[in-house]
């Protein structure tokens, strides 16, 4: 895992983005935000479990379905199964030590 500060890569309204093996954050001060880094580490694990490319395909499909269903960008994003797991567990800094394989499936 490598944390890179790339202010202009992160879309407006977001502060972090993960593409295995990198975590991109909007500014250097976010490196100490343990919840954010843990959230992004959860995404790294999800990406590994789905062999990276299928993760992004499922992520995109789930977002599009949510966008059609909710007709709201923010609600569609928050209800992506991968985001639901990451937001639910981001404050549990020990979560990744005991996280079951494909734990995101619990959030379908």
Tab-separated table of C-alpha atoms in Angstrom:
chain	number	residue	atom	x	y	z
A	1	UNK	CA	0.000	0.000	0.000
A	2	UNK	CA	1.267	3.431	-0.968
A	3	UNK	CA	-0.411	6.678	0.047
A	4	UNK	CA	-0.044	9.446	-2.526
A	5	UNK	CA	-1.223	13.042	-2.250
A	6	UNK	CA	-2.814	14.064	-5.553
A	7	UNK	CA	-5.074	17.050	-5.041
A	8	UNK	CA	-6.324	17.219	-8.626
A	9	UNK	CA	-7.017	13.508	-9.166
A	10	UNK	CA	-9.654	13.289	-6.441
A	11	UNK	CA	-13.134	14.235	-7.713
A	12	UNK	CA	-14.870	17.236	-6.167
A	13	UNK	CA	-16.705	16.288	-2.979
A	14	UNK	CA	-14.362	13.383	-2.155
A	15	UNK	CA	-11.145	13.248	-0.128
A	16	UNK	CA	-9.757	9.824	-1.000
A	17	UNK	CA	-9.702	7.240	-3.757
A	18	UNK	CA	-8.172	3.774	-3.885
A	19	UNK	CA	-6.855	1.877	-6.888
A	20	UNK	CA	-4.776	-1.110	-5.806
A	21	UNK	CA	-2.042	-0.741	-4.571
A	22	UNK	CA	-2.425	3.022	-4.164
A	23	UNK	CA	-4.450	5.207	-1.834
A	24	UNK	CA	-4.810	8.696	-3.274
A	25	UNK	CA	-5.747	11.506	-0.889
A	26	UNK	CA	-6.546	15.163	-1.477
A	27	UNK	CA	-3.963	16.640	0.921
A	28	UNK	CA	-1.094	15.515	3.133
A	29	UNK	CA	-2.937	16.268	6.357
A	30	UNK	CA	-5.316	13.387	5.614
A	31	UNK	CA	-2.498	10.847	6.123
A	32	UNK	CA	-3.204	11.053	9.859
A	33	UNK	CA	-6.967	10.527	9.456
A	34	UNK	CA	-7.088	6.943	10.721
A	35	UNK	CA	-10.747	6.415	9.788
A	36	UNK	CA	-10.146	7.543	6.205
A	37	UNK	CA	-7.029	5.409	5.803
A	38	UNK	CA	-8.821	2.390	7.297
A	39	UNK	CA	-11.794	3.007	4.957
A	40	UNK	CA	-9.429	2.991	1.986
A	41	UNK	CA	-7.583	-0.107	3.274
A	42	UNK	CA	-10.940	-1.912	3.352
A	43	UNK	CA	-11.314	-1.017	-0.342
A	44	UNK	CA	-7.825	-2.415	-1.008
A	45	UNK	CA	-8.888	-5.722	0.526
A	46	UNK	CA	-12.144	-5.741	-1.457
A	47	UNK	CA	-10.212	-5.091	-4.667
A	48	UNK	CA	-7.801	-7.945	-3.957
A	49	UNK	CA	-10.626	-10.376	-3.224
A	50	UNK	CA	-12.289	-9.587	-6.536
A	51	UNK	CA	-9.023	-9.475	-8.502
A	52	UNK	CA	-9.187	-5.689	-9.007
A	53	UNK	CA	-10.908	-5.278	-12.416
A	54	UNK	CA	-14.111	-7.155	-11.445
A	55	UNK	CA	-14.248	-4.966	-8.323
A	56	UNK	CA	-14.449	-1.817	-10.444
A	57	UNK	CA	-17.019	-3.365	-12.793
A	58	UNK	CA	-19.259	-4.369	-9.866
A	59	UNK	CA	-18.663	-1.013	-8.156
A	60	UNK	CA	-19.741	0.849	-11.294
A	61	UNK	CA	-22.777	-1.360	-11.915
A	62	UNK	CA	-23.908	-1.032	-8.307
A	63	UNK	CA	-23.552	2.743	-8.556
A	64	UNK	CA	-25.526	2.940	-11.828
A	65	UNK	CA	-28.312	0.748	-10.432
A	66	UNK	CA	-28.389	2.926	-7.307
A	67	UNK	CA	-28.486	6.086	-9.392
A	68	UNK	CA	-31.492	4.775	-11.324
A	69	UNK	CA	-33.191	3.626	-8.122
A	70	UNK	CA	-32.491	6.639	-5.890
A	71	UNK	CA	-32.153	9.328	-8.588
A	72	UNK	CA	-29.588	10.901	-6.293
A	73	UNK	CA	-25.805	10.784	-6.766
A	74	UNK	CA	-24.974	10.886	-3.039
A	75	UNK	CA	-27.494	8.182	-2.070
A	76	UNK	CA	-26.360	5.965	-4.939
A	77	UNK	CA	-22.730	6.325	-3.813
A	78	UNK	CA	-23.472	5.702	-0.121
A	79	UNK	CA	-25.429	2.541	-1.000
A	80	UNK	CA	-22.747	0.845	-3.097
A	81	UNK	CA	-22.152	-2.440	-1.259
A	82	UNK	CA	-18.411	-1.806	-1.029
A	83	UNK	CA	-18.956	1.661	0.429
A	84	UNK	CA	-21.510	0.361	2.906
A	85	UNK	CA	-18.953	-2.052	4.356
A	86	UNK	CA	-16.154	0.530	4.350
A	87	UNK	CA	-18.263	3.218	6.055
A	88	UNK	CA	-19.686	0.739	8.579
A	89	UNK	CA	-16.231	-0.496	9.622
A	90	UNK	CA	-13.902	2.484	9.026
A	91	UNK	CA	-13.674	3.363	12.731
A	92	UNK	CA	-12.865	-0.235	13.736
A	93	UNK	CA	-9.099	-0.185	13.272
A	94	UNK	CA	-8.843	-3.920	14.020
A	95	UNK	CA	-11.518	-4.894	11.490
A	96	UNK	CA	-9.134	-5.986	8.755
A	97	UNK	CA	-7.402	-8.422	11.118
A	98	UNK	CA	-10.591	-10.470	11.499
A	99	UNK	CA	-12.546	-9.519	8.378
A	100	UNK	CA	-14.067	-12.575	6.698
A	101	UNK	CA	-13.449	-13.242	3.007
A	102	UNK	CA	-15.977	-11.396	0.810
A	103	UNK	CA	-17.407	-9.625	3.870
A	104	UNK	CA	-18.907	-7.007	1.552
A	105	UNK	CA	-21.522	-9.597	0.475
A	106	UNK	CA	-23.205	-9.068	3.852
A	107	UNK	CA	-24.153	-5.574	2.628
A	108	UNK	CA	-26.067	-6.675	-0.492
